[in-house]
Short mmCIF file of C-alpha atoms and ligand atoms in Angstrom, two decimals:
data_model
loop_
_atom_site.label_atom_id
_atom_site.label_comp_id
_atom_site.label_asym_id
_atom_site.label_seq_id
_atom_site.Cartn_x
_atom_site.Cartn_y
_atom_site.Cartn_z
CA UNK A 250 0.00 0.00 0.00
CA UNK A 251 1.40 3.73 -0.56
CA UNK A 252 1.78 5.76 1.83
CA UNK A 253 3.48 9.07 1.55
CA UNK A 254 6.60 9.08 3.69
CA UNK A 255 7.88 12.03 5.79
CA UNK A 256 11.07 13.31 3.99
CA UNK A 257 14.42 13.68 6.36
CA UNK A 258 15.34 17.10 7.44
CA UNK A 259 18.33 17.48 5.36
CA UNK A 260 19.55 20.79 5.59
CA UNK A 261 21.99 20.07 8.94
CA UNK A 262 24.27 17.04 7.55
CA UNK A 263 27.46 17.77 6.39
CA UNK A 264 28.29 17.46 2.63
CA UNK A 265 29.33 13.85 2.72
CA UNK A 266 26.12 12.41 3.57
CA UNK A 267 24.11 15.57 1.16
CA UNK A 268 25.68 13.76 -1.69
CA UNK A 269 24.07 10.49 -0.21
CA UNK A 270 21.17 11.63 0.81
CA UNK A 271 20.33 15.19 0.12
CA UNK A 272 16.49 16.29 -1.04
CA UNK A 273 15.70 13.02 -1.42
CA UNK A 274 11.81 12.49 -0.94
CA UNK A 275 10.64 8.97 -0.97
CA UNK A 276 6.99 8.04 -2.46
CA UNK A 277 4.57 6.08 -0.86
CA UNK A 278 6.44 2.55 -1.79
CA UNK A 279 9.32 3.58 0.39
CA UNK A 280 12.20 2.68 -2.08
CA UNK A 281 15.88 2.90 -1.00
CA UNK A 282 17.17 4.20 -4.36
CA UNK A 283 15.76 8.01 -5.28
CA UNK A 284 12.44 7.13 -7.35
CA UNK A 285 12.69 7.86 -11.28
CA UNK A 286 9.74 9.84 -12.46
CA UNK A 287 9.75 9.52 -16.42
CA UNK A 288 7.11 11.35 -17.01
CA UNK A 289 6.02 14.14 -19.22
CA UNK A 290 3.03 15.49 -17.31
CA UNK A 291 0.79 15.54 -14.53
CA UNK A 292 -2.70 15.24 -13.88
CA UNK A 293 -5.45 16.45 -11.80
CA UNK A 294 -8.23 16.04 -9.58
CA UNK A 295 -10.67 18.24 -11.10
CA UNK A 296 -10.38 21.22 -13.58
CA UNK A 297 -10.09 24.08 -10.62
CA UNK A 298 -7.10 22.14 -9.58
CA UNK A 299 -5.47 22.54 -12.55
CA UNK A 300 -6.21 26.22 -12.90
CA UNK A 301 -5.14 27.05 -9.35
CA UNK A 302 -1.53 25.28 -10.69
CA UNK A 303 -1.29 27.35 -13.57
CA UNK A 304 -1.89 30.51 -11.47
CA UNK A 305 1.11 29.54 -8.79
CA UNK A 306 -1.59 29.56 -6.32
CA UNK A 307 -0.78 26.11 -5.42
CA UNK A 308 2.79 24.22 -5.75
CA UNK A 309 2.60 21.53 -7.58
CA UNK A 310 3.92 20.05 -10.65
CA UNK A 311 2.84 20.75 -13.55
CA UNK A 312 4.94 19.85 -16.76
CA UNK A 313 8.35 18.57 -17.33
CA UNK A 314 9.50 21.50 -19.23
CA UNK A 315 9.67 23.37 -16.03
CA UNK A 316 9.56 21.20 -13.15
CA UNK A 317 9.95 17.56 -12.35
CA UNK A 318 10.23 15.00 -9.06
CA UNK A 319 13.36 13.52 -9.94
CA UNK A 320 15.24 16.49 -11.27
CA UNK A 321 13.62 18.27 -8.06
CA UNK A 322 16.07 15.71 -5.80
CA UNK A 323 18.93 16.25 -8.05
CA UNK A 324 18.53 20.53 -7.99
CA UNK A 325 18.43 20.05 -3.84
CA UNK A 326 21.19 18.35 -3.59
CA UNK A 327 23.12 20.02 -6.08
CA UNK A 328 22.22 23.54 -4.06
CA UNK A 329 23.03 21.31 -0.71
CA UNK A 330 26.14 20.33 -1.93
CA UNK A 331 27.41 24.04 -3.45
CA UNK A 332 25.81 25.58 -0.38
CA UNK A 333 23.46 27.95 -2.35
CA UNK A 334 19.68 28.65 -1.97
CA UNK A 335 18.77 27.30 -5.29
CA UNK A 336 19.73 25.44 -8.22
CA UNK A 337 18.24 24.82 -11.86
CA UNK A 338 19.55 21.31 -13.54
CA UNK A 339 19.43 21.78 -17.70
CA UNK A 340 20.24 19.12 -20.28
CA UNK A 341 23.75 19.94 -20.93
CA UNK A 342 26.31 22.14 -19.71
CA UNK A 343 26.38 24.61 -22.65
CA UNK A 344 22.48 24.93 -21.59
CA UNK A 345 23.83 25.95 -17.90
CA UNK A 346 25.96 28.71 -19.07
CA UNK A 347 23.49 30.12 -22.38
CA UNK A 348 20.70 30.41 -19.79
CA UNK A 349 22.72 31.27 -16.81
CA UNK A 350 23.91 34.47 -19.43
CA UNK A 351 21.05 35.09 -21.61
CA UNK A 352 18.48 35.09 -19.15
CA UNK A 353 20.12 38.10 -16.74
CA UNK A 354 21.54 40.06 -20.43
CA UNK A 355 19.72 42.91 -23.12
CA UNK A 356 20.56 44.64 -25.65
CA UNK A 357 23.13 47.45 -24.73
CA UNK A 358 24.76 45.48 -21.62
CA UNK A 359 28.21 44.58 -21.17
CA UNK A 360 29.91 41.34 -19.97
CA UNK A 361 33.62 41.15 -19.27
CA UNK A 362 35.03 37.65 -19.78
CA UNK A 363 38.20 35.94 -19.41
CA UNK A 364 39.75 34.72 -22.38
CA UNK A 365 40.74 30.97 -22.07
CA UNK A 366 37.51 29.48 -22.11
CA UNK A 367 35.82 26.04 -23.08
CA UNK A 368 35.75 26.22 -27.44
CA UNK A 369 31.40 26.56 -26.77
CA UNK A 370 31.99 29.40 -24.22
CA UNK A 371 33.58 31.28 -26.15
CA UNK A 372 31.34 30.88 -29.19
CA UNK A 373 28.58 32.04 -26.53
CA UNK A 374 30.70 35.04 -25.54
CA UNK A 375 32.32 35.97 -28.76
CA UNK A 376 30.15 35.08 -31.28
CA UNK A 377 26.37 34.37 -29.97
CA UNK A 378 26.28 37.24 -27.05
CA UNK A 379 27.17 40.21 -29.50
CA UNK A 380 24.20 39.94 -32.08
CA UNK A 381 21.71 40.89 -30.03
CA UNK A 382 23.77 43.78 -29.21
CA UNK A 383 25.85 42.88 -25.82
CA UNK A 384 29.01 44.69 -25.83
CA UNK A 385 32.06 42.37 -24.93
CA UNK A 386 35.29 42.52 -23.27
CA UNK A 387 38.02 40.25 -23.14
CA UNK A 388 40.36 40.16 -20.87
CA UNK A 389 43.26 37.92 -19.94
CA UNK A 390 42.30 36.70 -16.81
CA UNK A 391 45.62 36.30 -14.87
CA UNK A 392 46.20 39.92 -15.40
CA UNK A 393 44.25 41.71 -12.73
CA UNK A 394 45.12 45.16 -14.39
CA UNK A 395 43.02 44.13 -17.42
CA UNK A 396 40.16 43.31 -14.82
CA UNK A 397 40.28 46.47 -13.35
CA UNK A 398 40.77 48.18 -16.30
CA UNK A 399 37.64 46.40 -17.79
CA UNK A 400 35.83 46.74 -14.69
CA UNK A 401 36.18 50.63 -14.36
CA UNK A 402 32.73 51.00 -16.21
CA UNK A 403 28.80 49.75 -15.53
CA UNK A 404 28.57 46.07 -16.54
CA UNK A 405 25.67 43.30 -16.42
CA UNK A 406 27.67 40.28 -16.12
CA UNK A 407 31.82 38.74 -15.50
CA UNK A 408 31.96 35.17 -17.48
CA UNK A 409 35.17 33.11 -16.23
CA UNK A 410 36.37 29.55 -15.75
CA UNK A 411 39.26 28.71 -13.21
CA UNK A 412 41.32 26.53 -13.95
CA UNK A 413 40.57 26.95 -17.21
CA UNK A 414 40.47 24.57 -20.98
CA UNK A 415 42.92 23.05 -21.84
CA UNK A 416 46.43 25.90 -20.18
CA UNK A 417 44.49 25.43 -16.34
CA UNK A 418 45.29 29.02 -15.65
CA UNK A 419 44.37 30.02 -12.00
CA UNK A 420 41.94 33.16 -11.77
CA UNK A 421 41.80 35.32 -8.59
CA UNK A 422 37.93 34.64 -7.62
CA UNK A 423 38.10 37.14 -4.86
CA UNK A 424 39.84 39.90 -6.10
CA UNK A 425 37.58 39.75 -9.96
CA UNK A 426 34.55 39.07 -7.46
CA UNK A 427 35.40 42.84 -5.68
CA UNK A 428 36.09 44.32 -8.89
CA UNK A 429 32.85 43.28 -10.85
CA UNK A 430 30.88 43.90 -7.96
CA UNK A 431 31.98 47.60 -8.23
CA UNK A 432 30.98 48.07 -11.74
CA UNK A 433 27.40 46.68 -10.78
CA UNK A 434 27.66 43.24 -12.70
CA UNK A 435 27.24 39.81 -11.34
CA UNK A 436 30.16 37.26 -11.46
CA UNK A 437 29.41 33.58 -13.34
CA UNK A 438 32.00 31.15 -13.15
CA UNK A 439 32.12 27.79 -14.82
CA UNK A 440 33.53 25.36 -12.13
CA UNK A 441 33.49 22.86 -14.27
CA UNK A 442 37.77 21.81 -13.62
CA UNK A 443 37.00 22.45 -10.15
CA UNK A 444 34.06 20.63 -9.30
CA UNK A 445 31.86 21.29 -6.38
CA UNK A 446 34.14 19.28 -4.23
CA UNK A 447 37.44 21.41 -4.65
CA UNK A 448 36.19 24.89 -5.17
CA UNK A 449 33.09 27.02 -3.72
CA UNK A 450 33.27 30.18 -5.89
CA UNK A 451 30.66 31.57 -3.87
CA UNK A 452 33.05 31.61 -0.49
CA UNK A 453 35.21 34.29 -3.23
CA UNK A 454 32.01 36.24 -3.79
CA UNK A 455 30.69 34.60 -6.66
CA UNK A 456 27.08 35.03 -7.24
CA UNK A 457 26.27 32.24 -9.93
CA UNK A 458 28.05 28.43 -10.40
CA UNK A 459 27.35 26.95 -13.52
CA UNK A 460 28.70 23.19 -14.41
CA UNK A 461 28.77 20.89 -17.06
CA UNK A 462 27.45 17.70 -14.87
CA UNK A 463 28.15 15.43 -17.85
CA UNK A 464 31.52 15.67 -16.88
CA UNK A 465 33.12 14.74 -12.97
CA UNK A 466 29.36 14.92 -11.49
CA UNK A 467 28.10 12.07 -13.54
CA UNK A 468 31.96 11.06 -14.39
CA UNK A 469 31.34 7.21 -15.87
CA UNK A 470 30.72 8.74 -19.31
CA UNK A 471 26.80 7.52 -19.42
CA UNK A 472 24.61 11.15 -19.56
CA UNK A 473 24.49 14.63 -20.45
CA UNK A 474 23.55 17.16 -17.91
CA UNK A 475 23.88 20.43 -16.53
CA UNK A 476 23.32 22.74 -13.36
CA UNK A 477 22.81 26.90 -12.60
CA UNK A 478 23.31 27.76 -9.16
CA UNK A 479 22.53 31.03 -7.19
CA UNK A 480 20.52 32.82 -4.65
CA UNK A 481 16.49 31.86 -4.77
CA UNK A 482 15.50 35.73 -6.10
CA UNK A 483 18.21 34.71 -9.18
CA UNK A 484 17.00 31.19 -9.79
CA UNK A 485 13.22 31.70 -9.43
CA UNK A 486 12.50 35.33 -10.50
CA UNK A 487 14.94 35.51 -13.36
CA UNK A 488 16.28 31.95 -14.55
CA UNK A 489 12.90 30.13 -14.08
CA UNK A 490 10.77 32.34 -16.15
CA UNK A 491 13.77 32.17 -19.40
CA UNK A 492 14.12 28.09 -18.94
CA UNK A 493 10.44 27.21 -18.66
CA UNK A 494 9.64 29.06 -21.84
CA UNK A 495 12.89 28.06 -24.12
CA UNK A 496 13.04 24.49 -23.01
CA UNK A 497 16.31 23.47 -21.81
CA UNK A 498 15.17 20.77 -19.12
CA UNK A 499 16.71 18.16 -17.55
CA UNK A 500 15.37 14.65 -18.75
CA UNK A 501 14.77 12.72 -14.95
CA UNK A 502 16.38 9.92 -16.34
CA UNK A 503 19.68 11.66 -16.59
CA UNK A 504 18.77 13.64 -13.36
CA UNK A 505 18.46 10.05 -12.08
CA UNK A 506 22.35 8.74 -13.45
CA UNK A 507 23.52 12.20 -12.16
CA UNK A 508 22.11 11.57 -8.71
CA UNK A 509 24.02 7.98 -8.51
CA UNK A 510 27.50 9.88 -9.91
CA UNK A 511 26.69 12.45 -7.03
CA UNK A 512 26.78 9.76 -4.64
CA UNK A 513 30.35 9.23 -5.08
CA UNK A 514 31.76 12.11 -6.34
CA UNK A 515 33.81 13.18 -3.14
CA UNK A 516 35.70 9.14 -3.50
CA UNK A 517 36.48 9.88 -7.00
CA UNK A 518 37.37 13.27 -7.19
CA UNK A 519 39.92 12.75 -3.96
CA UNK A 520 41.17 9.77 -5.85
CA UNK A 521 41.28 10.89 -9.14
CA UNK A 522 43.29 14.21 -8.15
CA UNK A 523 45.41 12.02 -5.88
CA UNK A 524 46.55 9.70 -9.45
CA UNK A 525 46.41 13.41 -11.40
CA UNK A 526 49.82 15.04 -8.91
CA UNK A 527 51.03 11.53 -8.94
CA UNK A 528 51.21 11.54 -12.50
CA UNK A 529 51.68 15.43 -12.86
CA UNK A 530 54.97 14.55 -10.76
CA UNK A 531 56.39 11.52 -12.83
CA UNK A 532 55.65 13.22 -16.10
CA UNK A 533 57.81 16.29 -15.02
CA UNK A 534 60.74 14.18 -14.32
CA UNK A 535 60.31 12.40 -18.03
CA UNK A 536 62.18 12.91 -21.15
CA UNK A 537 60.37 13.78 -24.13
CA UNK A 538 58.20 16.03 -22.03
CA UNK A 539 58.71 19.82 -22.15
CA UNK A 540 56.59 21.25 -20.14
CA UNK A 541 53.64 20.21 -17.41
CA UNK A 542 50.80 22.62 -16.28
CA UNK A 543 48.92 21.18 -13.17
CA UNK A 544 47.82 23.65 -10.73
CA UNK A 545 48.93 21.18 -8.02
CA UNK A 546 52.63 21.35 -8.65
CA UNK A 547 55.14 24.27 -6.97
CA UNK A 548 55.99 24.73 -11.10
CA UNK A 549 52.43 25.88 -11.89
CA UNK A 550 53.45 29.64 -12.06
CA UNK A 551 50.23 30.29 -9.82
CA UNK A 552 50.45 27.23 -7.28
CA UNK A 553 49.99 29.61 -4.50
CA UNK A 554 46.53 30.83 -5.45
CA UNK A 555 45.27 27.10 -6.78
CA UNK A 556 45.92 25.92 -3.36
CA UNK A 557 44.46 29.33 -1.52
CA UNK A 558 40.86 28.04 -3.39
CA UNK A 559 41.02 25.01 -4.76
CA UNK A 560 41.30 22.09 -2.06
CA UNK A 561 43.66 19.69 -4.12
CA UNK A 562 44.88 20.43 -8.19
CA UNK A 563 41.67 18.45 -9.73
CA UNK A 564 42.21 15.94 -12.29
CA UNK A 565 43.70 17.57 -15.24
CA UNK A 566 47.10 17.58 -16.39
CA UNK A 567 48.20 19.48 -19.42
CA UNK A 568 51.48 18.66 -21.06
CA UNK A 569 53.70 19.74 -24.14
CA UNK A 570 55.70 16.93 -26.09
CA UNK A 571 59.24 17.36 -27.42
CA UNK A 572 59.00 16.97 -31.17
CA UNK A 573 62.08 15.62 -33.59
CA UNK A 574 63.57 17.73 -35.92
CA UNK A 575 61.58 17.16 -38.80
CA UNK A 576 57.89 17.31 -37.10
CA UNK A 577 55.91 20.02 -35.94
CA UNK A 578 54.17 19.92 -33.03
CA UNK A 579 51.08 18.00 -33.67
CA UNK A 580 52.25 15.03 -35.52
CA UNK A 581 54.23 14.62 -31.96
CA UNK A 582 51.05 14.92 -30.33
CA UNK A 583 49.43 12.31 -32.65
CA UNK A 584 52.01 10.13 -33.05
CA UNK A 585 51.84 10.30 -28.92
CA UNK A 586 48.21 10.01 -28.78
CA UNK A 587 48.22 6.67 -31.15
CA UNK A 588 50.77 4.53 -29.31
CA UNK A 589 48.67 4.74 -25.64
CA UNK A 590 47.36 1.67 -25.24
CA UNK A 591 45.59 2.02 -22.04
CA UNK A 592 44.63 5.84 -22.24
CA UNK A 593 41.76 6.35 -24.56
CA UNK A 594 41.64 9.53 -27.08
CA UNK A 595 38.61 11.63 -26.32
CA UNK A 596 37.16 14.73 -25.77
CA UNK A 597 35.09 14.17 -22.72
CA UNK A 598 36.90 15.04 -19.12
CA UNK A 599 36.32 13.72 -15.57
CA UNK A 600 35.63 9.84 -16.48
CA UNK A 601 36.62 7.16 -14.00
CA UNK A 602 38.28 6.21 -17.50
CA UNK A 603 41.53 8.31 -18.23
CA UNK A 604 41.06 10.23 -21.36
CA UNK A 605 43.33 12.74 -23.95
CA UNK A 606 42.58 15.21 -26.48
CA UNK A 607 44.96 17.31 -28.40
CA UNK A 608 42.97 20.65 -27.99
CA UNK A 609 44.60 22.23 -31.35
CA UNK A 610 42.75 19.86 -33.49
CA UNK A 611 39.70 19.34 -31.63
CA UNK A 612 38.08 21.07 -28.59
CA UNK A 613 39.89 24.52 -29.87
CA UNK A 614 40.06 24.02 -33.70
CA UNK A 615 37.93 26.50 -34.43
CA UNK A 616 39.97 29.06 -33.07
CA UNK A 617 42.49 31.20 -35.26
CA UNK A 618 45.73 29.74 -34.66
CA UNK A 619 47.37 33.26 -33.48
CA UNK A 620 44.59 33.26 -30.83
CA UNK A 621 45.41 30.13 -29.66
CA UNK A 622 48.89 31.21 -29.53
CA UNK A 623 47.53 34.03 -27.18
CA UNK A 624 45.78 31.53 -25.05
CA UNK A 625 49.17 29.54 -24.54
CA UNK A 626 47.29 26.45 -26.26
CA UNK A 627 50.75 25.02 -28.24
CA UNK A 628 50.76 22.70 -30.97
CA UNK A 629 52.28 19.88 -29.09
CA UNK A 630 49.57 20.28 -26.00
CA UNK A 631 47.90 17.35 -24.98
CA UNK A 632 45.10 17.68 -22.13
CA UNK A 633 44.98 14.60 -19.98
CA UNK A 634 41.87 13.94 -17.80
CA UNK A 635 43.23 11.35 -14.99
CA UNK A 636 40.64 8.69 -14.61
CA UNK A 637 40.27 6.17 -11.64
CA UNK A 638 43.26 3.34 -13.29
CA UNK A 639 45.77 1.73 -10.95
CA UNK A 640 48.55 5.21 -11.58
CA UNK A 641 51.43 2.92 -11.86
CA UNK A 642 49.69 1.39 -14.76
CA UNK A 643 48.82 5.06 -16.33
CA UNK A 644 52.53 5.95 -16.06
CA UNK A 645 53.50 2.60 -17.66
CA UNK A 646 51.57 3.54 -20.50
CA UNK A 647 52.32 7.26 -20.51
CA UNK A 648 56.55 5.90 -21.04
CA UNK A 649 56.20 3.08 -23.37
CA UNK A 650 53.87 5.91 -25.70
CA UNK A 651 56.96 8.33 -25.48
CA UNK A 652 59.32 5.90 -26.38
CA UNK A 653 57.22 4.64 -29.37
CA UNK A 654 57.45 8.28 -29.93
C1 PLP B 755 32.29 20.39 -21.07
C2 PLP B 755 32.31 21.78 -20.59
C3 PLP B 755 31.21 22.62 -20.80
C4 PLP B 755 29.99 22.17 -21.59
O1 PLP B 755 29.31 21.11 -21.03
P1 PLP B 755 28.42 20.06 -21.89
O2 PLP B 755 27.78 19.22 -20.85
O3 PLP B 755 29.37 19.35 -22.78
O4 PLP B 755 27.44 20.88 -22.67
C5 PLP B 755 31.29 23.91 -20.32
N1 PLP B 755 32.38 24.35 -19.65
C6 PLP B 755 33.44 23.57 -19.42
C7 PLP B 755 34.61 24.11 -18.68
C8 PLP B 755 33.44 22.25 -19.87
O5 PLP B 755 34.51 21.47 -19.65
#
């Protein structure tokens, strides 16, 4: 028989057991697992019902596009987890961060952002933002001067990722917090290299978190997903309204993976990083290696700051290749890329599976090359995302690839 079960008081428990157990409701059949709702719609008792929902008088839902039980229990324990008053879940990433921009944005605004972004960020920022006539700065965002240079005048929104795709540069969240709070605008950041676990923009001064939950929070490669976090008045006043009516929900089945990759996110994370300075270590010690960026090393030229907000370096490791004489940079890269046996080549990023990607000819090939040059994004760049492998079998692979090279 159902019977609708009291749901636990959740908002005391410390962030280990949110991830287990946060805004979970259970229906009346008193499952363990968090229930799956696939469904489209809802239905009512009788036609006033119905209008009363469709008025707000009464909370309830009312159609997928907008509102759903089992993306409900993954948007609670998203917010639980990131410590904010509300959260939206959307069906990818790139959905986060249109709708987390477009929705607050008009015509005749301004949005500083940071240059190194993710390739579909800046195609948002660059390309998508300025034809409906948003005015757009870019700055470098290790340089505070260009910040506060860019900041001087009224501005709607600051767009930035830290560490950011593929060079992991470090970017002061406190001090570009101050700053774009002084010109009025409010500051997004993409934790997506991060991940809720290793960095709370909002303890900086943040005011919205957007991530790609495709990649750490689900993290076993199965589902697309995405999540905007920020204070209620944000979320419900001015993100609900511009996702209910352009349609960027959250299927609850994905909601549903995403909820089982939440549960485990703080073991894999701590793992994964631990295997990522392992790795970041041996490869700086190799031969056939020029150069290592991970955030986690002393040699990462802004160490001291990564460590100041970010708990541990994360899971990414970016590294140059020596080429021969004869080769340019990218035919090192491939011929590098080919002779892994263990490592897989793709573009995805936080997988229990380790994966790499040569940014130049995929994630960032769209980019003129003398941009990418400005980014620091070499020809011979690989991006590795450490995955969840015994390490000593990820550095076995890592040296008989460079020899083959
Ligand atoms: C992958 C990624 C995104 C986009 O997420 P999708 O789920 O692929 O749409 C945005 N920002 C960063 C930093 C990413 O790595």
């Amino acid at each position: 028989m159902a019977k609708k079960k009291k749901s636990k008081k959740s908002n005391t428990w410390r962030p280990r057991t949110q991830m287990i157990r946060g805004g979970q409701e259970r229906s009346g059949f008193d499952e363990t697992c968090e229930a799956l709702y696939l469904t489209s719609g809802y239905v009512y008792d009788k036609a006033e019902e119905a209008r009363a929902a469709f008025k707000e008088e009464i909370d309830r839902f009312v159609y997928s596009r907008f509102g759903n039980p089992t993306v409900s229990i993954f948007e609670k324990r998203m917010a639980l987890l990131e410590g904010t008053q509300a959260c939206r879940g959307t069906a990818t990433g790139m959905a986060a961060v249109f709708a987390a921009l477009m929705c607050q944005l008009k015509t005749g605004n301004r949005v500083v952002a940071s240059r190194a972004l993710f390739g579909s960020c800046q195609y948002i920022v660059t390309e998508i933002l300025p034809r409906f006539g948003i005015e757009i700065t870019i700055v470098d965002g290790t340089d505070l001067g260009q910040w506060q240079e860019a900041l001087s005048r009224e501005t709607q929104a600051v767009f930035l990722e830290t560490p950011s795709n593929p060079t992991l540069e470090i970017i002061d969240l406190k001090a570009v917090a101050d700053l774009a709070h002084g010109a009025g605008a409010k500051l997004v950041v993409d934790n997506v290299f991060a991940t809720p676990i290793l960095q709370h923009p909002l303890e900086f001064g943040a005011d919205i978190v957007v991530y790609s939950a495709t990649k750490h929070i689900d993290g076993q490669g199965r589902c697309m997903g995405g999540a905007v976090l920020g204070t209620t008045e944000f979320c419900n006043d001015i993100l609900k309204p511009f996702v209910r009516h352009t349609g960027p929900a959250l299927s609850p089945f994905n909601a549903w993976v995403l909820l089982k990759g939440l549960e485990t996110l703080e073991l894999r994370i701590e793992a994964q990083s631990n295997n990522a300075l392992e790795l970041a270590t041996y490869l700086s010690g190799l031969e056939g290696v020029t150069k290592v960026i991970y955030p986690g090393l002393a040699s990462h030229p802004q160490h001291e700051l990564a460590m100041k907000q970010m708990a541990s370096g994360s899971n990414l490791i970016s590294f140059e290749l020596a080429c021969g004489d004869s080769e340019d940079g990218k035919e090192a890269a491939f011929r590098f890329q080919n002779a892994l046996e263990l490592i897989d080549i793709s573009n995805n990023l936080g997988d229990t599976k380790s994966l790499i990607t040569h940014p130049v000819t995929t994630t960032h090939q769209r980019i003129e090359p003398e941009e990418r040059a400005r980014m620091g994004i070499g020809e011979s760049l690989v991006r590795l995302s450490v995955g969840l492998e015994d390490v000593d079998d990820l550095k076995e692979d890592i040296a008989q690839a460079l020899k083959a090279v």
